[in-house]
């Protein structure tokens, strides 16, 4: 019996509740802890995909979804990089209250235009998730994000590789150098830098991610693998084709979402299990290859009417896919 399960059951007995709980109820509690202990992944959700109310997000993640992990991006109408000291302390208090650990800091690092290049078609006219930092601010942003990893007791920091260019070849070496330098800075603080494949940035697919990982061999530079993002590209099969190109030991985080593609090349987000991503196969492959970091739900789909309702349906789809894959979480 795991220590956490044993302590919980002993606590029930000390409170005089053990005798009044049915055998079935105790078995249910026991199986919950067994499932949590046996899950090969750090099952999580990005907090602001649920709600900007951080306590509500923590409550749902912990009590309704049964999670022990959460990914931090924004709260209370602010990007995590804009929180002041009191808000950071409050966020930490709520994490402790709901017994949640942080998978990573989902920062907007390097989600900006590359200097000297033609303006990207993806360069937004408004900020992304309450964050707008130009190129000159990136070094200071990196330093602050490293501080945030320490504040929230995580060793992982998410980044991107600049808004997507029509022709990135003239700039790719310089972009890689910037990522390499950032990884070296992170290494001094024992932080892993996670590059997310993002359709609006210069690394979008499994093939592109494999190329960048080969160019930047730093051990603390890893991939935040997002099959849903890769799936927005026409004629691209994230799993198995894209995934099979990736070095198994360089995947350090995984986002879970789903998508469908339209004949005109556009795409629509879907609840997990409702799109083109073979999540059952992907989960089996991750388990087979020894992956044991986060699988974090990044819903994006809003078809259920509200972020919370949509995320609830997607979380159920994620858990259904895990079950079909034969994985207990």
Short mmCIF file of C-alpha atoms in Angstrom, two decimals:
data_model
loop_
_atom_site.label_atom_id
_atom_site.label_comp_id
_atom_site.label_asym_id
_atom_site.label_seq_id
_atom_site.Cartn_x
_atom_site.Cartn_y
_atom_site.Cartn_z
CA UNK A 1 0.00 0.00 0.00
CA UNK A 2 1.37 3.44 -0.92
CA UNK A 3 2.16 5.87 1.91
CA UNK A 4 -0.39 8.41 0.73
CA UNK A 5 -3.18 5.83 0.57
CA UNK A 6 -2.23 4.34 3.93
CA UNK A 7 -2.13 7.78 5.58
CA UNK A 8 -5.50 8.66 4.09
CA UNK A 9 -7.17 5.47 5.32
CA UNK A 10 -5.57 5.80 8.75
CA UNK A 11 -6.91 9.33 8.88
CA UNK A 12 -10.42 8.03 8.26
CA UNK A 13 -10.04 5.53 11.06
CA UNK A 14 -8.72 8.18 13.45
CA UNK A 15 -11.73 10.31 12.65
CA UNK A 16 -14.03 7.41 13.47
CA UNK A 17 -15.25 7.17 9.88
CA UNK A 18 -13.64 3.92 8.82
CA UNK A 19 -16.33 1.73 10.35
CA UNK A 20 -19.13 3.73 8.79
CA UNK A 21 -17.75 3.63 5.25
CA UNK A 22 -18.85 0.71 3.15
CA UNK A 23 -16.36 -1.80 1.84
CA UNK A 24 -17.18 -0.56 -1.65
CA UNK A 25 -16.39 3.03 -0.70
CA UNK A 26 -13.06 2.05 0.82
CA UNK A 27 -12.24 0.03 -2.27
CA UNK A 28 -13.03 3.06 -4.38
CA UNK A 29 -10.64 5.23 -2.36
CA UNK A 30 -8.01 2.52 -2.54
CA UNK A 31 -8.33 2.17 -6.30
CA UNK A 32 -8.03 5.95 -6.72
CA UNK A 33 -4.62 5.96 -5.05
CA UNK A 34 -3.55 2.81 -6.90
CA UNK A 35 -4.49 4.42 -10.24
CA UNK A 36 -2.67 7.61 -9.34
CA UNK A 37 0.46 5.69 -8.37
CA UNK A 38 0.39 3.47 -11.47
CA UNK A 39 -0.19 6.23 -14.04
CA UNK A 40 2.98 6.54 -16.16
CA UNK A 41 2.24 10.20 -16.92
CA UNK A 42 1.82 13.39 -14.93
CA UNK A 43 -1.77 13.95 -15.98
CA UNK A 44 -2.52 17.68 -15.91
CA UNK A 45 -4.58 20.54 -17.32
CA UNK A 46 -3.56 24.08 -18.28
CA UNK A 47 -5.25 26.15 -15.59
CA UNK A 48 -6.63 29.04 -17.67
CA UNK A 49 -8.18 26.68 -20.21
CA UNK A 50 -10.69 26.06 -17.41
CA UNK A 51 -11.11 29.54 -15.96
CA UNK A 52 -9.15 32.68 -15.03
CA UNK A 53 -10.32 32.08 -11.45
CA UNK A 54 -7.29 30.22 -10.19
CA UNK A 55 -8.91 28.73 -7.10
CA UNK A 56 -11.79 27.41 -9.19
CA UNK A 57 -9.31 25.90 -11.67
CA UNK A 58 -7.38 24.22 -8.86
CA UNK A 59 -10.58 22.92 -7.30
CA UNK A 60 -11.77 21.35 -10.55
CA UNK A 61 -8.36 19.90 -11.38
CA UNK A 62 -7.92 18.35 -7.95
CA UNK A 63 -11.41 17.43 -6.80
CA UNK A 64 -13.30 16.82 -10.04
CA UNK A 65 -10.55 15.57 -12.36
CA UNK A 66 -8.56 13.82 -9.61
CA UNK A 67 -5.28 15.36 -10.77
CA UNK A 68 -2.10 15.94 -8.83
CA UNK A 69 -0.51 18.17 -11.46
CA UNK A 70 -1.42 21.46 -13.15
CA UNK A 71 0.22 23.59 -15.85
CA UNK A 72 0.41 27.33 -15.23
CA UNK A 73 -0.13 29.94 -17.96
CA UNK A 74 -2.37 32.75 -16.73
CA UNK A 75 -4.75 33.65 -13.91
CA UNK A 76 -6.87 36.52 -12.71
CA UNK A 77 -6.69 38.18 -16.12
CA UNK A 78 -2.88 38.18 -16.15
CA UNK A 79 -0.20 36.15 -17.85
CA UNK A 80 1.82 34.26 -15.24
CA UNK A 81 4.84 36.40 -16.09
CA UNK A 82 2.92 39.52 -14.98
CA UNK A 83 1.90 38.32 -11.52
CA UNK A 84 3.12 40.43 -8.63
CA UNK A 85 4.63 39.03 -5.44
CA UNK A 86 1.33 38.86 -3.54
CA UNK A 87 -0.37 37.06 -6.42
CA UNK A 88 2.47 34.54 -6.65
CA UNK A 89 2.16 33.89 -2.91
CA UNK A 90 -1.62 33.46 -3.26
CA UNK A 91 -1.20 31.08 -6.18
CA UNK A 92 1.26 29.00 -4.15
CA UNK A 93 -1.16 28.94 -1.22
CA UNK A 94 -3.92 27.61 -3.48
CA UNK A 95 -1.64 24.97 -4.98
CA UNK A 96 -0.84 23.78 -1.47
CA UNK A 97 -4.50 23.86 -0.47
CA UNK A 98 -5.51 21.61 -3.36
CA UNK A 99 -2.32 19.51 -3.22
CA UNK A 100 -1.30 20.28 -6.79
CA UNK A 101 2.21 20.28 -8.23
CA UNK A 102 3.25 22.37 -11.21
CA UNK A 103 4.34 20.60 -14.40
CA UNK A 104 5.94 23.67 -15.98
CA UNK A 105 5.71 27.40 -16.53
CA UNK A 106 3.82 27.80 -19.84
CA UNK A 107 5.49 31.08 -20.69
CA UNK A 108 5.24 33.16 -23.90
CA UNK A 109 9.04 33.17 -24.26
CA UNK A 110 10.13 33.81 -27.87
CA UNK A 111 6.56 34.09 -29.13
CA UNK A 112 7.43 37.27 -30.97
CA UNK A 113 8.82 38.44 -34.33
CA UNK A 114 12.37 37.61 -35.35
CA UNK A 115 14.27 40.89 -35.81
CA UNK A 116 15.36 41.78 -39.31
CA UNK A 117 13.04 39.28 -40.97
CA UNK A 118 9.91 40.15 -42.98
CA UNK A 119 6.94 40.61 -40.66
CA UNK A 120 5.27 37.25 -40.11
CA UNK A 121 1.71 36.72 -41.26
CA UNK A 122 1.21 35.17 -37.82
CA UNK A 123 2.34 38.27 -35.96
CA UNK A 124 -0.77 39.08 -33.91
CA UNK A 125 -2.56 42.38 -33.82
CA UNK A 126 -3.30 41.72 -30.15
CA UNK A 127 -1.49 39.94 -27.33
CA UNK A 128 -1.57 36.20 -26.76
CA UNK A 129 -2.92 34.99 -23.40
CA UNK A 130 -2.35 38.43 -21.82
CA UNK A 131 1.28 38.52 -22.95
CA UNK A 132 2.99 40.88 -25.37
CA UNK A 133 6.79 41.05 -25.21
CA UNK A 134 8.99 42.26 -28.07
CA UNK A 135 12.38 40.80 -28.99
CA UNK A 136 14.36 43.24 -26.86
CA UNK A 137 12.47 42.06 -23.76
CA UNK A 138 13.16 38.35 -24.24
CA UNK A 139 16.37 38.06 -22.20
CA UNK A 140 14.74 39.76 -19.21
CA UNK A 141 11.65 37.62 -19.72
CA UNK A 142 13.79 34.47 -19.70
CA UNK A 143 15.43 35.49 -16.42
CA UNK A 144 12.04 36.20 -14.85
CA UNK A 145 10.62 32.88 -16.08
CA UNK A 146 13.51 31.03 -14.46
CA UNK A 147 12.64 32.79 -11.22
CA UNK A 148 9.06 31.59 -11.66
CA UNK A 149 10.18 27.97 -12.01
CA UNK A 150 11.82 28.30 -8.61
CA UNK A 151 8.81 30.04 -7.07
CA UNK A 152 6.51 27.24 -8.25
CA UNK A 153 8.93 24.35 -7.64
CA UNK A 154 9.15 23.09 -11.21
CA UNK A 155 12.15 22.37 -13.42
CA UNK A 156 10.45 23.07 -16.78
CA UNK A 157 9.90 26.21 -18.82
CA UNK A 158 7.95 26.33 -22.11
CA UNK A 159 9.10 28.48 -25.05
CA UNK A 160 8.52 28.93 -28.78
CA UNK A 161 10.73 29.82 -31.75
CA UNK A 162 9.25 33.07 -33.05
CA UNK A 163 6.31 33.81 -35.35
CA UNK A 164 6.38 31.68 -38.48
CA UNK A 165 8.19 33.02 -41.53
CA UNK A 166 7.35 32.15 -45.11
CA UNK A 167 11.04 31.35 -45.58
CA UNK A 168 12.88 30.68 -42.34
CA UNK A 169 16.03 29.28 -43.93
CA UNK A 170 18.01 32.59 -43.94
CA UNK A 171 17.30 33.00 -40.22
CA UNK A 172 17.19 29.43 -38.92
CA UNK A 173 20.79 29.22 -37.73
CA UNK A 174 20.44 32.48 -35.79
CA UNK A 175 17.14 31.30 -34.28
CA UNK A 176 18.78 28.04 -33.23
CA UNK A 177 21.64 29.98 -31.67
CA UNK A 178 19.16 32.03 -29.64
CA UNK A 179 17.43 28.87 -28.43
CA UNK A 180 20.79 27.28 -27.62
CA UNK A 181 21.88 30.32 -25.62
CA UNK A 182 18.58 30.25 -23.71
CA UNK A 183 19.05 26.55 -22.94
CA UNK A 184 22.54 27.29 -21.60
CA UNK A 185 21.14 30.01 -19.35
CA UNK A 186 18.46 27.60 -18.12
CA UNK A 187 21.02 24.88 -17.46
CA UNK A 188 22.79 27.09 -14.92
CA UNK A 189 19.59 26.98 -12.86
CA UNK A 190 18.87 23.29 -13.58
CA UNK A 191 15.87 24.23 -15.71
CA UNK A 192 14.72 22.31 -18.78
CA UNK A 193 13.72 24.51 -21.72
CA UNK A 194 10.75 23.05 -23.59
CA UNK A 195 10.20 24.11 -27.21
CA UNK A 196 6.55 23.74 -28.17
CA UNK A 197 5.74 22.84 -31.76
CA UNK A 198 3.25 25.56 -32.61
CA UNK A 199 1.56 26.04 -35.98
CA UNK A 200 1.99 29.84 -35.81
CA UNK A 201 5.73 29.54 -35.09
CA UNK A 202 8.72 28.26 -37.02
CA UNK A 203 8.59 24.74 -35.56
CA UNK A 204 5.15 23.28 -36.15
CA UNK A 205 5.40 19.61 -37.13
CA UNK A 206 7.20 16.52 -35.90
CA UNK A 207 9.59 16.74 -38.86
CA UNK A 208 10.49 20.34 -38.08
CA UNK A 209 10.86 19.56 -34.37
CA UNK A 210 13.23 16.66 -35.09
CA UNK A 211 15.40 18.96 -37.21
CA UNK A 212 15.64 21.60 -34.48
CA UNK A 213 16.41 19.01 -31.78
CA UNK A 214 19.22 17.64 -33.92
CA UNK A 215 20.65 21.15 -34.35
CA UNK A 216 20.46 21.91 -30.62
CA UNK A 217 21.78 18.83 -28.78
CA UNK A 218 21.76 20.40 -25.30
CA UNK A 219 20.35 17.80 -22.93
CA UNK A 220 18.17 20.35 -21.15
CA UNK A 221 16.61 21.47 -24.44
CA UNK A 222 13.57 19.28 -25.00
CA UNK A 223 10.31 19.23 -26.94
CA UNK A 224 6.85 20.07 -25.74
CA UNK A 225 5.19 17.67 -28.18
CA UNK A 226 1.75 18.85 -29.31
CA UNK A 227 0.19 16.48 -31.86
CA UNK A 228 -2.89 18.72 -32.10
CA UNK A 229 -0.81 21.69 -33.23
CA UNK A 230 1.02 19.55 -35.76
CA UNK A 231 -2.34 18.22 -36.97
CA UNK A 232 -3.40 21.66 -38.19
CA UNK A 233 -0.98 21.32 -41.11
CA UNK A 234 -2.45 19.75 -44.29
CA UNK A 235 -1.27 16.26 -45.19
CA UNK A 236 0.50 15.90 -41.85
CA UNK A 237 -0.03 12.88 -39.59
CA UNK A 238 1.30 13.69 -36.12
CA UNK A 239 1.04 10.10 -34.95
CA UNK A 240 2.58 7.85 -36.03
CA UNK A 241 4.49 9.69 -38.78
CA UNK A 242 5.58 12.84 -36.98
CA UNK A 243 6.13 11.17 -33.62
CA UNK A 244 8.32 8.44 -35.10
CA UNK A 245 10.79 11.08 -36.29
CA UNK A 246 11.34 12.38 -32.76
CA UNK A 247 14.14 11.18 -30.46
CA UNK A 248 12.35 9.50 -27.55
CA UNK A 249 14.66 10.93 -24.92
CA UNK A 250 14.11 14.54 -26.04
CA UNK A 251 10.36 14.74 -25.37
CA UNK A 252 9.92 16.53 -22.06
CA UNK A 253 6.25 17.52 -22.07
CA UNK A 254 3.09 16.70 -24.04
CA UNK A 255 0.01 18.81 -24.76
CA UNK A 256 -3.27 17.04 -25.47
CA UNK A 257 -5.91 18.54 -27.76
CA UNK A 258 -7.71 17.46 -30.94
CA UNK A 259 -8.43 19.00 -34.32
CA UNK A 260 -10.15 18.49 -37.67
CA UNK A 261 -9.05 19.89 -41.02
CA UNK A 262 -11.32 21.42 -43.64
CA UNK A 263 -11.00 21.05 -47.43
CA UNK A 264 -10.01 24.73 -47.66
CA UNK A 265 -6.96 24.12 -45.47
CA UNK A 266 -8.42 25.69 -42.34
CA UNK A 267 -8.88 23.76 -39.13
CA UNK A 268 -11.18 23.55 -36.13
CA UNK A 269 -10.37 22.43 -32.59
CA UNK A 270 -12.32 19.46 -31.29
CA UNK A 271 -12.77 17.68 -27.95
CA UNK A 272 -10.13 15.02 -27.39
CA UNK A 273 -11.24 11.95 -29.31
CA UNK A 274 -13.37 13.97 -31.73
CA UNK A 275 -10.68 14.84 -34.26
CA UNK A 276 -7.97 13.33 -36.41
CA UNK A 277 -5.34 12.69 -33.72
CA UNK A 278 -4.84 9.02 -32.85
CA UNK A 279 -4.54 9.62 -29.13
CA UNK A 280 -4.97 5.95 -28.26
CA UNK A 281 -1.98 5.07 -30.42
CA UNK A 282 -0.01 8.08 -29.20
CA UNK A 283 -0.54 7.20 -25.54
CA UNK A 284 0.49 3.61 -26.15
CA UNK A 285 3.64 4.79 -27.91
CA UNK A 286 4.54 7.21 -25.13
CA UNK A 287 4.14 4.48 -22.53
CA UNK A 288 6.11 1.99 -24.67
CA UNK A 289 8.95 4.49 -25.08
CA UNK A 290 9.22 5.16 -21.37
CA UNK A 291 7.81 8.67 -21.38
CA UNK A 292 6.88 9.69 -17.83
CA UNK A 293 6.44 13.45 -17.87
CA UNK A 294 3.29 15.53 -18.27
CA UNK A 295 0.31 14.85 -20.47
CA UNK A 296 -1.44 18.19 -20.11
CA UNK A 297 -4.88 18.98 -21.50
CA UNK A 298 -4.89 22.19 -23.56
CA UNK A 299 -8.53 22.19 -24.60
CA UNK A 300 -8.76 25.15 -27.06
CA UNK A 301 -12.12 23.73 -28.22
CA UNK A 302 -15.08 25.75 -26.93
CA UNK A 303 -17.96 23.82 -28.44
CA UNK A 304 -19.62 23.07 -25.11
CA UNK A 305 -20.35 26.75 -24.59
CA UNK A 306 -17.92 27.69 -21.84
CA UNK A 307 -14.22 26.99 -21.22
CA UNK A 308 -15.06 24.92 -18.14
CA UNK A 309 -17.75 22.80 -19.81
CA UNK A 310 -15.56 22.27 -22.88
CA UNK A 311 -12.56 21.29 -20.80
CA UNK A 312 -14.65 18.84 -18.80
CA UNK A 313 -15.72 17.07 -22.00
CA UNK A 314 -12.17 17.06 -23.36
CA UNK A 315 -10.80 15.67 -20.10
CA UNK A 316 -13.31 12.86 -20.33
CA UNK A 317 -12.15 12.23 -23.89
CA UNK A 318 -8.54 12.16 -22.74
CA UNK A 319 -9.31 9.67 -19.97
CA UNK A 320 -11.35 7.53 -22.39
CA UNK A 321 -8.38 7.42 -24.77
CA UNK A 322 -6.06 6.40 -21.93
CA UNK A 323 -8.48 3.62 -20.97
CA UNK A 324 -8.66 2.36 -24.56
CA UNK A 325 -4.86 2.41 -24.64
CA UNK A 326 -4.85 0.17 -21.56
CA UNK A 327 -3.32 2.85 -19.35
CA UNK A 328 -4.64 3.40 -15.82
CA UNK A 329 -4.57 7.02 -14.68
#
